[in-house]
CSV table of C-alpha atoms and ligand atoms in Angstrom, one decimal:
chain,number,residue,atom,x,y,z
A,686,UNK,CA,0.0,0.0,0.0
A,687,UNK,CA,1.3,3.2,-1.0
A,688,UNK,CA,2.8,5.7,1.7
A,689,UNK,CA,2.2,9.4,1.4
A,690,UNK,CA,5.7,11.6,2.4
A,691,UNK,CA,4.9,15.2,2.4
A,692,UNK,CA,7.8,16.8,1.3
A,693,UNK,CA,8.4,20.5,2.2
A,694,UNK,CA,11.0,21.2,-0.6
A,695,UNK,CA,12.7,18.4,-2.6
A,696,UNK,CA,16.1,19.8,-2.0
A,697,UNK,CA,15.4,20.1,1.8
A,698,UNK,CA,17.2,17.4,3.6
A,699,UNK,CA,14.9,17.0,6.7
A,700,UNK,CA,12.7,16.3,3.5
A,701,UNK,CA,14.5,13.4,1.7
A,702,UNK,CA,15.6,12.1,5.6
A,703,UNK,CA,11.6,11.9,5.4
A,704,UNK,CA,11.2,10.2,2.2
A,705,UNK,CA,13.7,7.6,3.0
A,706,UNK,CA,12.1,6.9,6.6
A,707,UNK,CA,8.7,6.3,4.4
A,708,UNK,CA,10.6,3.5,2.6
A,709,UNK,CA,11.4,1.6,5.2
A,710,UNK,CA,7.1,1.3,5.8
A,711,UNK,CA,6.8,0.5,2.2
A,712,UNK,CA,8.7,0.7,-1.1
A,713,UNK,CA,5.4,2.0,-2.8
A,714,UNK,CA,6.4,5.5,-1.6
A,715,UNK,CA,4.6,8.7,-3.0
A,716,UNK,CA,6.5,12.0,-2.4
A,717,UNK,CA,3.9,15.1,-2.4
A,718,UNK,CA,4.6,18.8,-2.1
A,719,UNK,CA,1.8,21.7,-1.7
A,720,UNK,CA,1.9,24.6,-4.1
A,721,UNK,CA,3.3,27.4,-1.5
A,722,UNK,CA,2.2,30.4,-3.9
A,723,UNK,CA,-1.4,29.9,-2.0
A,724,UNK,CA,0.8,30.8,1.5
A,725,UNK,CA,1.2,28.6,4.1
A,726,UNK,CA,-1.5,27.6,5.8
A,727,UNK,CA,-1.3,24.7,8.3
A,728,UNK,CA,-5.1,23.2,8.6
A,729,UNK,CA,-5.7,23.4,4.9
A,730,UNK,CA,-2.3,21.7,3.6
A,731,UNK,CA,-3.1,19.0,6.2
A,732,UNK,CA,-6.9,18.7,4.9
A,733,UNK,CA,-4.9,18.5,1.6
A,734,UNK,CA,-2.6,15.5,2.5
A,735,UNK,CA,-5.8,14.0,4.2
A,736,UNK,CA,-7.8,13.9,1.0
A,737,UNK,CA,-5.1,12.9,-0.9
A,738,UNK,CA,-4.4,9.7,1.8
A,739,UNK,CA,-8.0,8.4,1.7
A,740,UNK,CA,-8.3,8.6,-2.0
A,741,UNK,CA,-5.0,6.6,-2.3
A,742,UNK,CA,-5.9,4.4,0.7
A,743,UNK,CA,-2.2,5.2,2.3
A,744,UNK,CA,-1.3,2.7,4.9
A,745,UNK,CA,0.8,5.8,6.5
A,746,UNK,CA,1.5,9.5,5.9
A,747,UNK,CA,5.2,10.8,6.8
A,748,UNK,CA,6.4,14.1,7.1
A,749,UNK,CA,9.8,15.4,8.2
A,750,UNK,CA,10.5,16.2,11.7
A,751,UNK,CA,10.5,20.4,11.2
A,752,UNK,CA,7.9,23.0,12.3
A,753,UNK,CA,5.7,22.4,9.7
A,754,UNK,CA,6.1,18.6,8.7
A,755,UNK,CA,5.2,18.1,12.9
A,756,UNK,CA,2.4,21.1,12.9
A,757,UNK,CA,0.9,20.0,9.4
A,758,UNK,CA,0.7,15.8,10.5
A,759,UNK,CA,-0.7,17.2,13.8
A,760,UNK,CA,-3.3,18.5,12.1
A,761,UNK,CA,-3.7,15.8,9.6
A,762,UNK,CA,-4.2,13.4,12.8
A,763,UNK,CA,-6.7,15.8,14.7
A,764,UNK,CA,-8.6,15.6,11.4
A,765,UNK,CA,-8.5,11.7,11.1
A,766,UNK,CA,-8.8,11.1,15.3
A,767,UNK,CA,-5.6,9.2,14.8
A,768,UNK,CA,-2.8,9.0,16.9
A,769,UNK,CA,0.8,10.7,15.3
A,770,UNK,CA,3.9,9.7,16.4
A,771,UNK,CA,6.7,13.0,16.3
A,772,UNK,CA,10.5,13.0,15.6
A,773,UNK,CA,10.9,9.0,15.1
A,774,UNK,CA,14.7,8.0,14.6
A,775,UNK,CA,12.8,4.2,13.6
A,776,UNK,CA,10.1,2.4,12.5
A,777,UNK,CA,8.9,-1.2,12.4
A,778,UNK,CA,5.5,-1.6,10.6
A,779,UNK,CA,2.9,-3.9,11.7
A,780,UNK,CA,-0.2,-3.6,13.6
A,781,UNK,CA,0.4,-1.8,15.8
A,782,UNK,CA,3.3,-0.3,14.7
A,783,UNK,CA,6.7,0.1,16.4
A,784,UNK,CA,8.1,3.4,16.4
A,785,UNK,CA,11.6,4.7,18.4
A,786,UNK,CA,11.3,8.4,19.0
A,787,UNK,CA,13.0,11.1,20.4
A,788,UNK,CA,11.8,12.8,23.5
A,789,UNK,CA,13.1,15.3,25.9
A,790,UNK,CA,15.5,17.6,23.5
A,791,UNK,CA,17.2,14.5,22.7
A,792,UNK,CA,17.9,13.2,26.3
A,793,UNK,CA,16.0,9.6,25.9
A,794,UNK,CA,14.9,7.6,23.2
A,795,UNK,CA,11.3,5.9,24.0
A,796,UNK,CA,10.2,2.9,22.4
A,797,UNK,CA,6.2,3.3,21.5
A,798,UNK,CA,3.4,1.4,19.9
A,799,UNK,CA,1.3,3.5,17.6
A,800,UNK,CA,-2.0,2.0,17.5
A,801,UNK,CA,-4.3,3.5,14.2
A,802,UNK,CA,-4.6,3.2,10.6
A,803,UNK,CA,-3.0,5.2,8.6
A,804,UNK,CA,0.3,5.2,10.5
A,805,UNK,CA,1.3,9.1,11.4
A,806,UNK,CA,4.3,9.9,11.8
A,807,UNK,CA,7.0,12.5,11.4
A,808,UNK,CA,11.4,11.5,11.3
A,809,UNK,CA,13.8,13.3,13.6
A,810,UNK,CA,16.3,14.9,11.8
A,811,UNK,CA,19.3,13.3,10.9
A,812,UNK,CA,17.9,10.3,11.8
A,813,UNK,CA,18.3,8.7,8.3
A,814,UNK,CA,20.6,9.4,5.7
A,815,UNK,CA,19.1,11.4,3.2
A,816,UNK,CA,19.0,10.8,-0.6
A,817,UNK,CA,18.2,12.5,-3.2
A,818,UNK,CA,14.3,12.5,-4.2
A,819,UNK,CA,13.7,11.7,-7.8
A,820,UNK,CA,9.8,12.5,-8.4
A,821,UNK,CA,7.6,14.8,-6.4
A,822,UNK,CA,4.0,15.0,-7.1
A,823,UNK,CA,2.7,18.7,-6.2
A,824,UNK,CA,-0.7,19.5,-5.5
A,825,UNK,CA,-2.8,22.6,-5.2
A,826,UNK,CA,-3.8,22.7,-1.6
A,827,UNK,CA,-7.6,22.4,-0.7
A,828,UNK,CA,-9.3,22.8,2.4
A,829,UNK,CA,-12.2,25.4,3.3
A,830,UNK,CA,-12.7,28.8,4.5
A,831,UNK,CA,-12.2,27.8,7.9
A,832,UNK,CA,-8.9,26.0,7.1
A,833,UNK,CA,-7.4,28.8,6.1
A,834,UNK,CA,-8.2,31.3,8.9
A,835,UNK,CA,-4.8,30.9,10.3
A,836,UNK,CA,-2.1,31.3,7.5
A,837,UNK,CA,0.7,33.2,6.8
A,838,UNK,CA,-0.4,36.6,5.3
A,839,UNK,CA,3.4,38.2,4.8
A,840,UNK,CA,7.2,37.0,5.6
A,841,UNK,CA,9.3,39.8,6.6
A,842,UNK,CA,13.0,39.4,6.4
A,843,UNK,CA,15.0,39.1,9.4
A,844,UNK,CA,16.9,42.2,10.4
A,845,UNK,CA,20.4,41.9,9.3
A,846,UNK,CA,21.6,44.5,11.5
A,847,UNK,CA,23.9,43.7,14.5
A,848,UNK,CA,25.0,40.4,15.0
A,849,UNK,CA,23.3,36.6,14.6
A,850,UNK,CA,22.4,34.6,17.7
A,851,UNK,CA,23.7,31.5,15.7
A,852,UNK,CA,27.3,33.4,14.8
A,853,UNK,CA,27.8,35.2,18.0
A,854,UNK,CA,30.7,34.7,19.5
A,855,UNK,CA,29.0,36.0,23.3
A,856,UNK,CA,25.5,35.1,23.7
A,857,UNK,CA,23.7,37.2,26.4
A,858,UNK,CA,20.2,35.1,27.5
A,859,UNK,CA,17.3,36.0,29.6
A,860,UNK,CA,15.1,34.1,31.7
A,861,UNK,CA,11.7,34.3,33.4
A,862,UNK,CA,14.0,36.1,35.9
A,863,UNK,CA,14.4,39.3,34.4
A,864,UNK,CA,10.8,39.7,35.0
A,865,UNK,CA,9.7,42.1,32.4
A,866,UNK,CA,10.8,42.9,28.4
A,867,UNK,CA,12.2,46.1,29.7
A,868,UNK,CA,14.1,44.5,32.5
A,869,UNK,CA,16.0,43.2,28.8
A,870,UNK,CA,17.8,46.5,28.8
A,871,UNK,CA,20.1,45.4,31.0
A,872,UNK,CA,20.7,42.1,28.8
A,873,UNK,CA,20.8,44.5,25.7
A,874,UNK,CA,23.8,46.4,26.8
A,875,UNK,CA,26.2,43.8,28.0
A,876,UNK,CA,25.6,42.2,24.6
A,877,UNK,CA,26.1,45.0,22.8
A,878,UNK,CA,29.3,46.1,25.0
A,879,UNK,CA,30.5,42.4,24.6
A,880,UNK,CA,29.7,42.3,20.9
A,881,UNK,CA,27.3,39.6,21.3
A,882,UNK,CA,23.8,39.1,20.5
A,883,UNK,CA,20.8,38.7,23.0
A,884,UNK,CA,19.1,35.1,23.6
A,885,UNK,CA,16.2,33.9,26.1
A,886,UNK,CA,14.6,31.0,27.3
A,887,UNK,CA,11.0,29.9,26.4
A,888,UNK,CA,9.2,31.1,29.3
A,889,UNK,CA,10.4,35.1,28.2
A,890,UNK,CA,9.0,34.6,24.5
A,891,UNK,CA,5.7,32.8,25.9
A,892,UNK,CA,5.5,36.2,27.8
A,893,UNK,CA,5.9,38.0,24.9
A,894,UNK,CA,8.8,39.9,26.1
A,895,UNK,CA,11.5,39.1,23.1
A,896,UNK,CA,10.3,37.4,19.7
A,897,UNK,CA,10.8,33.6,18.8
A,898,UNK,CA,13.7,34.2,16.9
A,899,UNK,CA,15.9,35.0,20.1
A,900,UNK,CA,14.9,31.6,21.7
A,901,UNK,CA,17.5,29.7,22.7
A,902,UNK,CA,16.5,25.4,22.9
A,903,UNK,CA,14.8,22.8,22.0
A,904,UNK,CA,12.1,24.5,20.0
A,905,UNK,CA,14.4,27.4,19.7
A,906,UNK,CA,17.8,28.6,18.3
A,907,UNK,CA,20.9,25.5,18.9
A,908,UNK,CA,24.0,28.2,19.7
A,909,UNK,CA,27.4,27.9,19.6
A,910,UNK,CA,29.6,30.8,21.4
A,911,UNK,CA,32.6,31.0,22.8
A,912,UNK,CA,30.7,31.8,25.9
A,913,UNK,CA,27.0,31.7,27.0
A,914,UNK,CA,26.3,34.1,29.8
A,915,UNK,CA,22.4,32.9,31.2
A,916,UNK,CA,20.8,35.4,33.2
A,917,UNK,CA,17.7,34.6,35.3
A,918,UNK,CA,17.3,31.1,33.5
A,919,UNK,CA,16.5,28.2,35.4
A,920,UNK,CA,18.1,25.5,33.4
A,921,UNK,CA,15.5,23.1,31.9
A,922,UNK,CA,16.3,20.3,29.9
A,923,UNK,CA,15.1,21.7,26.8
A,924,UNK,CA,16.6,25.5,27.1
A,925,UNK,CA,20.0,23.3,27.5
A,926,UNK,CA,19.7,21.2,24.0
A,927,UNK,CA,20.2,24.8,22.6
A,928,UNK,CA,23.0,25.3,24.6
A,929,UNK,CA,25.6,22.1,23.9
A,930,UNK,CA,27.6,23.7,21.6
A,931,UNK,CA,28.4,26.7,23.8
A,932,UNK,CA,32.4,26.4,24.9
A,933,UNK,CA,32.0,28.0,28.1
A,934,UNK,CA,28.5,29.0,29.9
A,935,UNK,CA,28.3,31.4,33.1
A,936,UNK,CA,24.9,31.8,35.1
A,937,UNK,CA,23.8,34.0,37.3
A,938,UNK,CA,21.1,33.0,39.5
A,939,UNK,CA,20.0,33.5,42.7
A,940,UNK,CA,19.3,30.0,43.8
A,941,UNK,CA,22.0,28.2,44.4
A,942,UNK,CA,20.0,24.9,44.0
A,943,UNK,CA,19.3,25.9,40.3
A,944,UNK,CA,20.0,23.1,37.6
A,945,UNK,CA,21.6,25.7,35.1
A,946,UNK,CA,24.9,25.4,38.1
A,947,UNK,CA,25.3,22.0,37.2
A,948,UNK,CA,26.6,22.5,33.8
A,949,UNK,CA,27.9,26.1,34.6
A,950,UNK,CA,32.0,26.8,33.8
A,951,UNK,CA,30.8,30.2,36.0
A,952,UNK,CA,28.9,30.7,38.7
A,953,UNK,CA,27.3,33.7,40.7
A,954,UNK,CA,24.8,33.4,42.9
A,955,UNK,CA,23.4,36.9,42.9
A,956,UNK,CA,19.9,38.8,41.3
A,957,UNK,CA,21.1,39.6,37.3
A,958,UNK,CA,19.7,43.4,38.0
A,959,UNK,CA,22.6,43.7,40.0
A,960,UNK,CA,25.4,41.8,38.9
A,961,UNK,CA,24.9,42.4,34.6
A,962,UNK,CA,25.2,46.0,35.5
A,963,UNK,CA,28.0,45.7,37.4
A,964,UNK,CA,29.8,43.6,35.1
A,965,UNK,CA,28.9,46.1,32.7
A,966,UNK,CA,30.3,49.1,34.4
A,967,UNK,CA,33.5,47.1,35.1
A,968,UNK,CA,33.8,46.7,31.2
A,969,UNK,CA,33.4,50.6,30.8
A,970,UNK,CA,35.8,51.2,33.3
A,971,UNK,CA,38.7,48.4,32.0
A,972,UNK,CA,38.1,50.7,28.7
A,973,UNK,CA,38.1,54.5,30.0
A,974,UNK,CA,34.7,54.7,28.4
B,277,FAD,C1,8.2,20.5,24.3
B,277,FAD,C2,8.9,21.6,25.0
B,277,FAD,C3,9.8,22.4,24.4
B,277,FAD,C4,10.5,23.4,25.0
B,277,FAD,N1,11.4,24.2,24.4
B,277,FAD,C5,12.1,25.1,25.0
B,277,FAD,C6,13.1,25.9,24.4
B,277,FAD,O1,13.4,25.8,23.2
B,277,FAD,N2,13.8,26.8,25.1
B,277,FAD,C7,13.5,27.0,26.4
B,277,FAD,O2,14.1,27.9,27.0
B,277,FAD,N3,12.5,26.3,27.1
B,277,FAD,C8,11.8,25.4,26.4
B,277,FAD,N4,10.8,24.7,27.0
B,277,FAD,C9,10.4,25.2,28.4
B,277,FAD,C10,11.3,24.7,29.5
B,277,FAD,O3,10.8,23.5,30.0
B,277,FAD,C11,11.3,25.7,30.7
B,277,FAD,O4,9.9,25.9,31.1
B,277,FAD,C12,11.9,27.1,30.4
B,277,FAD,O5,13.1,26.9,29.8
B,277,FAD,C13,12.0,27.9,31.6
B,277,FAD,O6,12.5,29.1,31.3
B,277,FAD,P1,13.2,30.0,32.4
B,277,FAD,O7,14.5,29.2,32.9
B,277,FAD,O8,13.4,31.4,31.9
B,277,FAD,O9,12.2,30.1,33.6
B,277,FAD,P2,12.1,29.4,35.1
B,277,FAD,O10,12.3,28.0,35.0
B,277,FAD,O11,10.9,30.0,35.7
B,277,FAD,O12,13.4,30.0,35.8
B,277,FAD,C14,13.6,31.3,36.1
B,277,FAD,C15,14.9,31.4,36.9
B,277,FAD,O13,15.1,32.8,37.2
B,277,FAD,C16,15.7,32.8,38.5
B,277,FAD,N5,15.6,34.2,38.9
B,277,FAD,C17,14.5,34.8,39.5
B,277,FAD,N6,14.7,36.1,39.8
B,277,FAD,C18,16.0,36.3,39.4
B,277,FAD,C19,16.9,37.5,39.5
B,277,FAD,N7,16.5,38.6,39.9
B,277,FAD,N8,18.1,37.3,39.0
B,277,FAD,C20,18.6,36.2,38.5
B,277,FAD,N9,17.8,35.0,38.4
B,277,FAD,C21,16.6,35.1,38.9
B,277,FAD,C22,15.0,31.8,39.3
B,277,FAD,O14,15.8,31.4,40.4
B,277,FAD,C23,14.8,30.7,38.3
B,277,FAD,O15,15.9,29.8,38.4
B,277,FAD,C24,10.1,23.7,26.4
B,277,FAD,C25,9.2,22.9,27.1
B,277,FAD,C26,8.6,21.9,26.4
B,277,FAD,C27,7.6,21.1,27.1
């Protein structure tokens, strides 16, 4: 039975990882793409891919593991009342089948049995290998009115000005514990004085106080400077998959008993609106400015 793999972009690796995971269900694999010049629009493309799964009588749909391939197959299983299995690094078919997914930011691999027909499910990246993908089918999305009432209406460009939290050399991050986005002016200026670009954790963007792009984790920005200064940040396990590649990471927290110690270089146990000041004026002062 065929096997549907929606495919974002045929030269977009988390893509072809996607188609290749859809082989191993079944070799009848058929690679889709939506038309984007309609704009993206999450509840329609996945009423799309559902149509398209009934009329072929797919015995699973596959998407890669990204922002959309994980938000389109949610919708796609919300529509069909079927269960959807994200970021799997393996699958075995059968009934039920046997997926091995990624959970936690990477820290554990579970073992689940996905019970539900068609088989949903999305591939981690880099779980696979990917190879290149040699005939996608693209369709004009459907879906109604209603589908379409969230979509993307314009893309504005990222600023280029100043410099990028994935480049910077010094990454300045805020937590829930700078309390407020204007308690970030304090962030803002060491970054700047340090040359470095401002990050934050989850719980400051759900706040509203500093845009997605500055988020630092999981479901955020992966970083890699030469040092990572977290201010105010508690240290959960998904803020710290962002955080891996940073070479040397210095917290400053008032409770001592904070998780973001254990993997600190640096430590100082003191409120940010105090010390990043401080440190700030000591850095005006080392340069007569
Ligand atoms: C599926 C999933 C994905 C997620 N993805 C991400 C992600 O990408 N990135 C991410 O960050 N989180 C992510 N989270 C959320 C994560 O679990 C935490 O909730 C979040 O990281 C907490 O943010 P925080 O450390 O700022 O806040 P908190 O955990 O509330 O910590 C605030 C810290 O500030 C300290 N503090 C308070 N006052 C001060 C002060 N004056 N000076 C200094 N310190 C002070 C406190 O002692 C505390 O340690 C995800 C969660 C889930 C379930």
């Amino acid at each position: 039975m065929t096997v549907l793999a929606f495919v974002e972009d045929p030269s977009d690796e988390l893509s072809q990882q996607a188609v290749v995971m859809a082989r191993s269900i079944d070799g009848d694999v058929a690679p889709v793409a939506i038309d984007p010049s309609g704009g993206y629009a999450p509840a329609a493309w996945a009423q799309t891919l559902v149509e398209l799964a009934q009329s072929r009588g797919a015995s699973a749909v596959v998407a890669p593991g990204s922002e959309r391939g994980n938000e389109i197959l949610a919708h796609v299983a919300a529509k069909l009342d079927q269960p959807m299995a994200a970021n799997c690094v393996s699958v075995t078919p059968g009934a039920p089948a046997t997926v091995t997914r990624v959970r936690w930011g990477g820290s554990l691999l579970e073992e689940a049995q996905v019970h539900g027909s068609p088989l949903l499910l999305t591939s981690a990246a880099h779980a696979v290998a990917a190879e290149p993908i040699d005939e996608v089918e693209t369709v004009t999305a459907t879906g109604s009115d209603a589908d379409r009432v969230v979509h993307v209406s314009e893309q504005i460009p990222e600023s280029t000005s100043g410099v990028s939290l994935t480049d910077a050399d010094v990454v300045v991050s805020g937590g829930r514990g700078v309390g407020s986005a204007e308690g970030f002016s304090v962030i803002e200026e060491l970054a700047e004085l340090l040359g470095g670009a401002v990050g934050c954790s989850r719980a400051v963007t759900s706040a509203g106080w500093r845009p997605h792009s500055d988020q630092v984790g999981q479901t955020g920005s992966k970083v890699s400077p030469e040092i990572y200064i977290a201010c105010g940040i508690s240290g959960a396990t998904q803020h710290m998959a962002g955080v891996k590649g940073a070479k040397r990471l210095l917290a400053i927290n008032p409770d001592g008993e904070a998780s973001i110690f254990a993997g600190a270089d640096y430590a100082v146990i003191g409120d940010l609106h105090e010390v990043v000041p401080a440190i700030s004026a000591e850095i005006r002062k080392a340069r007569g400015s």
